[in-house]
Amino acid sequence: MAYRWTNDLTAADVTPEAAFVNRRQITGGLAAAGLVGLGAGSVRAETLEPNGWEEITSYNNFYEFGTDKDDPARYADRLTISPWTVKIDGMVDKPGDYSFDQIMSAMTVEERIYRFRCVEAWSMVIPWNGFELADLLNMAGVQAGAKYVAFETLLRPEEMPGVRYPIIEWPYVEGLRLDEAMHPLTIMATGIYGKPIPKQNGAPMRLVVPWKYGYKSIKSIVRISLVDKQPPTAWNKYSDREYGFYSNVNPNVDHPRWSQATERKVGSGLFAKKVPTLMFNGYEAEVASLYAGMDLAKYH
Ligand SMILES: Nc1nc2c(c(=O)[nH]1)N[C@H]1C(S)=C(S)[C@@H](COP(=O)(O)O)O[C@H]1N2
Ligand SMILES: [Mo]
């Protein structure tokens, strides 16, 4: 990429509650002083008040542990995350089984406060800690013919009560085009609020692609493959009509069964007014060029 994305409004070394209060003050101050809207590469400050720890870690989608929003918080503690190995294979110079510790010692972790928009039309703002996926892929050495990246979640039935139900085909799989994977907004999250990422949120390492619907952000990853063909993805296999490969957040392209024009902010109350959904979830300036000339309704 020609540029590195930086979040000018991030406070370093956060601790949960103090940081939350702190950031709101900082953000408010900047807004009042007219210093927001820092141009391409920055994220609008007014929408970046993160959800609380409790909301982020108790309202989840992680179907391997059940389909109710509170199932992951209830059952994911069964997941063994140490030791953890990620297989990186396919069209790379250095294929192999990389331990989580090995990866972490080579990566630079930073905070990214991102909007997170589920296809079910709810949203949060989450202060992730993580590293750019591009750094990991470059470590493995992407070969010239690679065009896509395929991801796979752990499948361990004895620890995952949800996988006895054939809701989707297990293991959960996802994919990105290589330029999407290399985009500086695309991260591997390893923490939230400066703490290791909880199991219900995809420990020890999960993808976060903030301009796409939440289901693209695959959890608890054990395999990353560089390939030359568009890989199958879990929800697309379930219904091609409802869940496309791209899955970019788009208020103008409705899900066949509901509108995507608005969203409910988790924590804002059951009867809270819905807020408008933003094109590419508010990251249009950063990512629209990836899809120049593409029919976004067709490639949904
Ligand atoms: N392996 C796996 N990854 C997954 C899911 C899942 O069920 N299994 N759910 C997806 C969906 S639909 C969403 S909205 C997000 C939810 O992430 P969160 O629980 O951390 O908010 O994870 C995504 N990643
Ligand atoms: Mo979702």
Tab-separated table of C-alpha atoms and ligand atoms in Angstrom:
chain	number	residue	atom	x	y	z
A	1	MET	CA	0.000	0.000	0.000
A	2	ALA	CA	1.067	3.558	-0.630
A	3	TYR	CA	0.112	4.671	2.850
A	4	ARG	CA	-0.104	3.423	6.401
A	5	TRP	CA	-3.362	4.001	8.201
A	6	THR	CA	-3.084	5.803	11.486
A	7	ASN	CA	-5.742	6.645	14.015
A	8	ASP	CA	-4.858	10.114	15.203
A	9	LEU	CA	-7.379	10.008	18.000
A	10	THR	CA	-6.109	6.930	19.827
A	11	ALA	CA	-4.732	7.032	23.344
A	12	ALA	CA	-1.896	4.545	23.826
A	13	ASP	CA	-1.721	1.924	26.583
A	14	VAL	CA	-5.344	1.904	27.573
A	15	THR	CA	-6.814	0.326	30.643
A	16	PRO	CA	-10.489	-0.530	30.325
A	17	GLU	CA	-12.751	1.880	32.160
A	18	ALA	CA	-10.325	4.754	32.637
A	19	ALA	CA	-9.475	4.738	28.960
A	20	PHE	CA	-13.109	4.799	27.991
A	21	VAL	CA	-13.790	7.907	30.027
A	22	ASN	CA	-10.519	9.444	28.974
A	23	ARG	CA	-11.074	8.945	25.268
A	24	ARG	CA	-14.492	10.519	25.384
A	25	GLN	CA	-12.969	13.597	26.918
A	26	ILE	CA	-10.164	13.707	24.376
A	27	THR	CA	-12.574	13.184	21.501
A	28	GLY	CA	-14.952	15.797	22.841
A	29	GLY	CA	-12.129	18.258	23.215
A	30	LEU	CA	-10.940	17.748	19.667
A	31	ALA	CA	-14.437	18.089	18.310
A	32	ALA	CA	-15.000	21.270	20.254
A	33	ALA	CA	-11.721	22.692	19.007
A	34	GLY	CA	-12.698	21.881	15.434
A	35	LEU	CA	-9.822	19.454	14.994
A	36	VAL	CA	-11.784	16.444	13.765
A	37	GLY	CA	-12.131	15.463	10.126
A	38	LEU	CA	-8.418	15.017	9.647
A	39	GLY	CA	-8.788	13.848	6.069
A	40	ALA	CA	-8.372	10.504	4.340
A	41	GLY	CA	-6.958	7.911	6.656
A	42	SER	CA	-8.544	9.247	9.797
A	43	VAL	CA	-11.782	8.033	11.272
A	44	ARG	CA	-14.533	10.441	12.190
A	45	ALA	CA	-14.376	11.083	15.899
A	46	GLU	CA	-18.050	11.614	16.604
A	47	THR	CA	-18.983	7.995	16.010
A	48	LEU	CA	-16.096	6.461	17.890
A	49	GLU	CA	-17.341	6.211	21.424
A	50	PRO	CA	-16.596	2.569	22.135
A	51	ASN	CA	-19.111	0.184	23.607
A	52	GLY	CA	-18.357	-1.031	27.104
A	53	TRP	CA	-16.450	-4.221	27.910
A	54	GLU	CA	-19.617	-5.906	29.129
A	55	GLU	CA	-21.515	-5.293	25.871
A	56	ILE	CA	-18.646	-6.364	23.647
A	57	THR	CA	-18.085	-9.615	25.548
A	58	SER	CA	-21.644	-10.716	26.332
A	59	TYR	CA	-23.509	-10.056	23.067
A	60	ASN	CA	-21.758	-12.251	20.511
A	61	ASN	CA	-22.075	-14.344	17.396
A	62	PHE	CA	-19.873	-17.448	17.583
A	63	TYR	CA	-22.080	-20.280	16.357
A	64	GLU	CA	-19.554	-22.967	17.292
A	65	PHE	CA	-20.790	-22.280	20.852
A	66	GLY	CA	-24.483	-21.844	20.066
A	67	THR	CA	-26.703	-19.452	18.172
A	68	ASP	CA	-28.031	-17.305	21.031
A	69	LYS	CA	-26.210	-14.040	21.650
A	70	ASP	CA	-25.285	-15.110	25.175
A	71	ASP	CA	-24.184	-18.672	24.306
A	72	PRO	CA	-20.563	-17.736	23.448
A	73	ALA	CA	-20.045	-15.942	26.782
A	74	ARG	CA	-21.516	-18.968	28.533
A	75	TYR	CA	-19.720	-21.795	26.714
A	76	ALA	CA	-16.539	-20.477	25.094
A	77	ASP	CA	-14.507	-20.859	28.307
A	78	ARG	CA	-14.229	-24.541	27.270
A	79	LEU	CA	-11.994	-23.544	24.390
A	80	THR	CA	-8.306	-24.428	24.843
A	81	ILE	CA	-6.263	-21.582	23.363
A	82	SER	CA	-2.815	-22.554	24.556
A	83	PRO	CA	-0.964	-24.031	22.790
A	84	TRP	CA	-2.282	-22.478	19.566
A	85	THR	CA	-0.910	-23.033	16.097
A	86	VAL	CA	-1.751	-21.264	12.858
A	87	LYS	CA	-0.945	-23.081	9.639
A	88	ILE	CA	0.080	-20.682	6.884
A	89	ASP	CA	0.190	-22.446	3.552
A	90	GLY	CA	-0.503	-22.276	-0.154
A	91	MET	CA	1.325	-19.717	-2.284
A	92	VAL	CA	3.833	-18.467	0.291
A	93	ASP	CA	7.618	-18.595	0.493
A	94	LYS	CA	7.635	-19.804	4.092
A	95	PRO	CA	4.731	-22.176	4.669
A	96	GLY	CA	4.523	-23.771	8.068
A	97	ASP	CA	2.903	-24.170	11.445
A	98	TYR	CA	3.426	-20.937	13.335
A	99	SER	CA	2.785	-20.862	17.066
A	100	PHE	CA	0.736	-17.963	18.391
A	101	ASP	CA	3.736	-16.847	20.486
A	102	GLN	CA	5.991	-16.922	17.450
A	103	ILE	CA	3.547	-14.717	15.543
A	104	MET	CA	3.131	-12.284	18.427
A	105	SER	CA	6.864	-11.862	18.892
A	106	ALA	CA	7.170	-10.801	15.250
A	107	MET	CA	4.170	-8.437	15.114
A	108	THR	CA	3.548	-4.907	16.382
A	109	VAL	CA	0.295	-4.645	18.293
A	110	GLU	CA	-1.592	-1.360	18.289
A	111	GLU	CA	-5.061	-0.114	19.159
A	112	ARG	CA	-7.712	0.345	16.457
A	113	ILE	CA	-11.103	1.740	17.399
A	114	TYR	CA	-13.428	0.493	14.671
A	115	ARG	CA	-17.102	0.478	13.901
A	116	PHE	CA	-18.410	-3.098	13.744
A	117	ARG	CA	-21.611	-3.749	11.762
A	118	CYS	CA	-23.329	-7.150	11.777
A	119	VAL	CA	-25.431	-8.176	8.772
A	120	GLU	CA	-28.299	-8.576	11.273
A	121	ALA	CA	-28.381	-4.744	11.489
A	122	TRP	CA	-26.861	-4.168	14.923
A	123	SER	CA	-23.571	-2.411	15.496
A	124	MET	CA	-20.962	-1.548	18.095
A	125	VAL	CA	-17.748	0.425	18.295
A	126	ILE	CA	-14.903	-1.786	19.500
A	127	PRO	CA	-11.409	-0.794	20.676
A	128	TRP	CA	-9.417	-3.686	19.248
A	129	ASN	CA	-5.752	-4.425	19.808
A	130	GLY	CA	-4.063	-6.181	16.967
A	131	PHE	CA	-1.624	-6.100	14.083
A	132	GLU	CA	-2.038	-5.551	10.382
A	133	LEU	CA	-2.748	-8.750	8.491
A	134	ALA	CA	-0.381	-7.470	5.788
A	135	ASP	CA	2.529	-7.743	8.240
A	136	LEU	CA	1.758	-11.406	8.894
A	137	LEU	CA	1.317	-12.196	5.194
A	138	ASN	CA	4.568	-10.418	4.377
A	139	MET	CA	6.307	-12.452	7.067
A	140	ALA	CA	5.178	-15.623	5.289
A	141	GLY	CA	6.120	-14.135	1.905
A	142	VAL	CA	3.220	-13.907	-0.540
A	143	GLN	CA	4.080	-15.394	-3.933
A	144	ALA	CA	3.310	-13.695	-7.238
A	145	GLY	CA	0.360	-15.858	-8.294
A	146	ALA	CA	-1.626	-15.478	-5.070
A	147	LYS	CA	-4.930	-13.620	-5.525
A	148	TYR	CA	-7.014	-14.503	-2.445
A	149	VAL	CA	-6.563	-15.387	1.203
A	150	ALA	CA	-8.605	-18.182	2.769
A	151	PHE	CA	-9.153	-18.449	6.530
A	152	GLU	CA	-10.340	-21.318	8.711
A	153	THR	CA	-11.610	-21.469	12.303
A	154	LEU	CA	-10.674	-24.247	14.698
A	155	LEU	CA	-13.036	-27.218	14.625
A	156	ARG	CA	-12.881	-29.108	17.938
A	157	PRO	CA	-16.287	-30.680	18.654
A	158	GLU	CA	-15.412	-31.739	22.204
A	159	GLU	CA	-14.995	-28.068	23.153
A	160	MET	CA	-17.638	-26.598	20.842
A	161	PRO	CA	-21.220	-27.545	21.754
A	162	GLY	CA	-22.655	-25.728	18.723
A	163	VAL	CA	-20.978	-27.761	15.978
A	164	ARG	CA	-23.202	-30.790	16.485
A	165	TYR	CA	-25.865	-28.733	14.699
A	166	PRO	CA	-25.329	-28.474	10.927
A	167	ILE	CA	-26.295	-24.788	10.789
A	168	ILE	CA	-23.455	-24.041	8.446
A	169	GLU	CA	-20.830	-26.426	7.144
A	170	TRP	CA	-18.035	-26.657	9.741
A	171	PRO	CA	-15.327	-25.544	10.040
A	172	TYR	CA	-16.265	-21.876	9.611
A	173	VAL	CA	-14.317	-20.567	6.619
A	174	GLU	CA	-13.850	-17.087	5.178
A	175	GLY	CA	-11.928	-15.333	2.453
A	176	LEU	CA	-10.684	-12.001	1.165
A	177	ARG	CA	-9.260	-10.800	-2.096
A	178	LEU	CA	-5.512	-10.261	-1.641
A	179	ASP	CA	-5.766	-6.456	-1.921
A	180	GLU	CA	-8.480	-6.440	0.763
A	181	ALA	CA	-6.309	-8.628	2.981
A	182	MET	CA	-3.311	-6.320	2.485
A	183	HIS	CA	-5.297	-3.147	3.161
A	184	PRO	CA	-3.993	-1.321	6.257
A	185	LEU	CA	-7.462	-1.289	7.857
A	186	THR	CA	-7.521	-5.119	7.898
A	187	ILE	CA	-6.213	-6.444	11.183
A	188	MET	CA	-5.787	-9.589	13.200
A	189	ALA	CA	-7.235	-8.740	16.578
A	190	THR	CA	-5.599	-10.223	19.645
A	191	GLY	CA	-7.077	-7.940	22.291
A	192	ILE	CA	-9.893	-5.623	23.343
A	193	TYR	CA	-9.453	-2.659	25.693
A	194	GLY	CA	-5.807	-3.606	26.173
A	195	LYS	CA	-6.645	-7.080	27.486
A	196	PRO	CA	-6.191	-10.402	25.639
A	197	ILE	CA	-9.201	-11.002	23.411
A	198	PRO	CA	-11.828	-13.045	25.272
A	199	LYS	CA	-12.653	-16.503	23.955
A	200	GLN	CA	-16.198	-15.485	22.984
A	201	ASN	CA	-14.703	-12.783	20.757
A	202	GLY	CA	-12.384	-15.200	18.931
A	203	ALA	CA	-9.292	-15.847	21.035
A	204	PRO	CA	-6.444	-15.976	20.550
A	205	MET	CA	-6.545	-14.342	17.119
A	206	ARG	CA	-9.429	-13.270	14.840
A	207	LEU	CA	-9.795	-11.261	11.681
A	208	VAL	CA	-11.345	-7.770	11.731
A	209	VAL	CA	-12.355	-6.177	8.415
A	210	PRO	CA	-14.262	-3.070	9.533
A	211	TRP	CA	-15.884	-2.147	6.197
A	212	LYS	CA	-17.495	-5.583	5.773
A	213	TYR	CA	-20.387	-7.262	7.573
A	214	GLY	CA	-19.315	-8.875	10.836
A	215	TYR	CA	-19.410	-12.452	9.576
A	216	LYS	CA	-16.338	-11.813	7.416
A	217	SER	CA	-14.381	-11.227	10.647
A	218	ILE	CA	-13.699	-14.911	11.292
A	219	LYS	CA	-12.754	-15.982	14.808
A	220	SER	CA	-10.178	-18.294	16.412
A	221	ILE	CA	-8.173	-18.802	13.232
A	222	VAL	CA	-6.052	-21.935	12.746
A	223	ARG	CA	-5.291	-21.740	9.053
A	224	ILE	CA	-4.461	-19.033	6.511
A	225	SER	CA	-3.978	-20.090	2.888
A	226	LEU	CA	-2.799	-17.992	-0.041
A	227	VAL	CA	-4.644	-19.194	-3.129
A	228	ASP	CA	-5.272	-18.191	-6.735
A	229	LYS	CA	-9.041	-18.800	-6.817
A	230	GLN	CA	-11.864	-17.219	-4.830
A	231	PRO	CA	-12.242	-19.464	-1.774
A	232	PRO	CA	-15.586	-20.759	-0.469
A	233	THR	CA	-16.976	-18.872	2.538
A	234	ALA	CA	-19.256	-20.241	5.258
A	235	TRP	CA	-22.293	-17.986	4.844
A	236	ASN	CA	-22.034	-17.858	1.068
A	237	LYS	CA	-22.227	-21.664	0.988
A	238	TYR	CA	-25.313	-21.404	3.201
A	239	SER	CA	-27.016	-18.916	0.852
A	240	ASP	CA	-25.361	-17.330	-2.139
A	241	ARG	CA	-28.352	-15.037	-2.620
A	242	GLU	CA	-28.248	-13.661	0.924
A	243	TYR	CA	-24.505	-13.572	1.652
A	244	GLY	CA	-22.103	-12.708	-1.130
A	245	PHE	CA	-18.349	-13.141	-1.109
A	246	TYR	CA	-17.676	-9.413	-0.778
A	247	SER	CA	-20.197	-8.546	1.940
A	248	ASN	CA	-19.220	-4.886	2.012
A	249	VAL	CA	-21.463	-2.854	4.295
A	250	ASN	CA	-23.842	-1.061	1.932
A	251	PRO	CA	-27.006	0.773	3.019
A	252	ASN	CA	-28.271	0.705	-0.594
A	253	VAL	CA	-28.220	-3.069	-1.036
A	254	ASP	CA	-30.765	-4.763	1.184
A	255	HIS	CA	-30.575	-8.283	2.501
A	256	PRO	CA	-33.399	-10.207	0.740
A	257	ARG	CA	-35.231	-10.436	4.081
A	258	TRP	CA	-34.540	-7.035	5.684
A	259	SER	CA	-33.283	-3.512	5.048
A	260	GLN	CA	-29.622	-2.613	5.502
A	261	ALA	CA	-30.284	1.140	5.446
A	262	THR	CA	-30.223	1.521	9.235
A	263	GLU	CA	-28.748	-0.194	12.269
A	264	ARG	CA	-29.381	-0.512	16.007
A	265	LYS	CA	-26.474	0.502	18.185
A	266	VAL	CA	-26.016	-2.162	20.842
A	267	GLY	CA	-26.404	-0.582	24.265
A	268	SER	CA	-28.515	2.321	23.106
A	269	GLY	CA	-31.691	0.701	24.415
A	270	LEU	CA	-34.282	-1.600	22.951
A	271	PHE	CA	-36.472	1.230	21.709
A	272	ALA	CA	-33.640	3.475	20.630
A	273	LYS	CA	-34.003	5.043	17.249
A	274	LYS	CA	-32.081	3.320	14.521
A	275	VAL	CA	-29.184	5.229	12.995
A	276	PRO	CA	-28.305	5.334	9.296
A	277	THR	CA	-25.808	2.746	8.088
A	278	LEU	CA	-22.806	4.307	6.377
A	279	MET	CA	-21.419	3.235	2.998
A	280	PHE	CA	-18.545	0.815	3.614
A	281	ASN	CA	-19.428	1.257	7.296
A	282	GLY	CA	-17.891	4.725	7.287
A	283	TYR	CA	-14.610	3.689	5.629
A	284	GLU	CA	-15.530	4.759	2.101
A	285	ALA	CA	-12.617	7.188	1.756
A	286	GLU	CA	-10.190	4.399	2.597
A	287	VAL	CA	-11.628	1.453	0.658
A	288	ALA	CA	-13.961	2.552	-2.159
A	289	SER	CA	-11.082	2.493	-4.661
A	290	LEU	CA	-10.741	-1.272	-4.141
A	291	TYR	CA	-14.099	-1.683	-5.882
A	292	ALA	CA	-13.872	0.971	-8.585
A	293	GLY	CA	-16.018	0.018	-11.571
A	294	MET	CA	-17.644	-2.943	-9.820
A	295	ASP	CA	-21.423	-3.312	-9.621
A	296	LEU	CA	-21.813	-3.390	-5.834
A	297	ALA	CA	-25.311	-4.901	-6.046
A	298	LYS	CA	-24.064	-7.779	-8.155
A	299	TYR	CA	-20.867	-8.280	-6.174
A	300	HIS	CA	-22.620	-7.941	-2.821
B	1	LIG	N1	-15.746	-18.848	13.631
B	1	LIG	C1	-16.712	-17.929	13.669
B	1	LIG	N2	-16.422	-16.649	13.379
B	1	LIG	C2	-17.393	-15.703	13.417
B	1	LIG	C3	-18.733	-16.058	13.699
B	1	LIG	C4	-19.011	-17.431	13.986
B	1	LIG	O1	-20.156	-17.833	14.260
B	1	LIG	N3	-17.981	-18.325	13.966
B	1	LIG	N4	-19.726	-15.096	13.675
B	1	LIG	C5	-19.453	-13.900	12.854
B	1	LIG	C6	-20.470	-12.860	13.032
B	1	LIG	S1	-21.972	-13.103	12.284
B	1	LIG	C7	-20.198	-11.703	13.693
B	1	LIG	S2	-21.333	-10.426	13.731
B	1	LIG	C8	-18.938	-11.532	14.439
B	1	LIG	C9	-19.234	-11.212	15.889
B	1	LIG	O2	-18.065	-10.855	16.587
B	1	LIG	P1	-18.144	-10.483	18.124
B	1	LIG	O3	-18.918	-11.557	18.811
B	1	LIG	O4	-16.727	-10.398	18.583
B	1	LIG	O5	-18.846	-9.158	18.201
B	1	LIG	O6	-18.082	-12.662	14.388
B	1	LIG	C10	-18.062	-13.336	13.138
B	1	LIG	N5	-17.068	-14.398	13.160
B	2	MO	MO	-22.943	-11.050	12.153
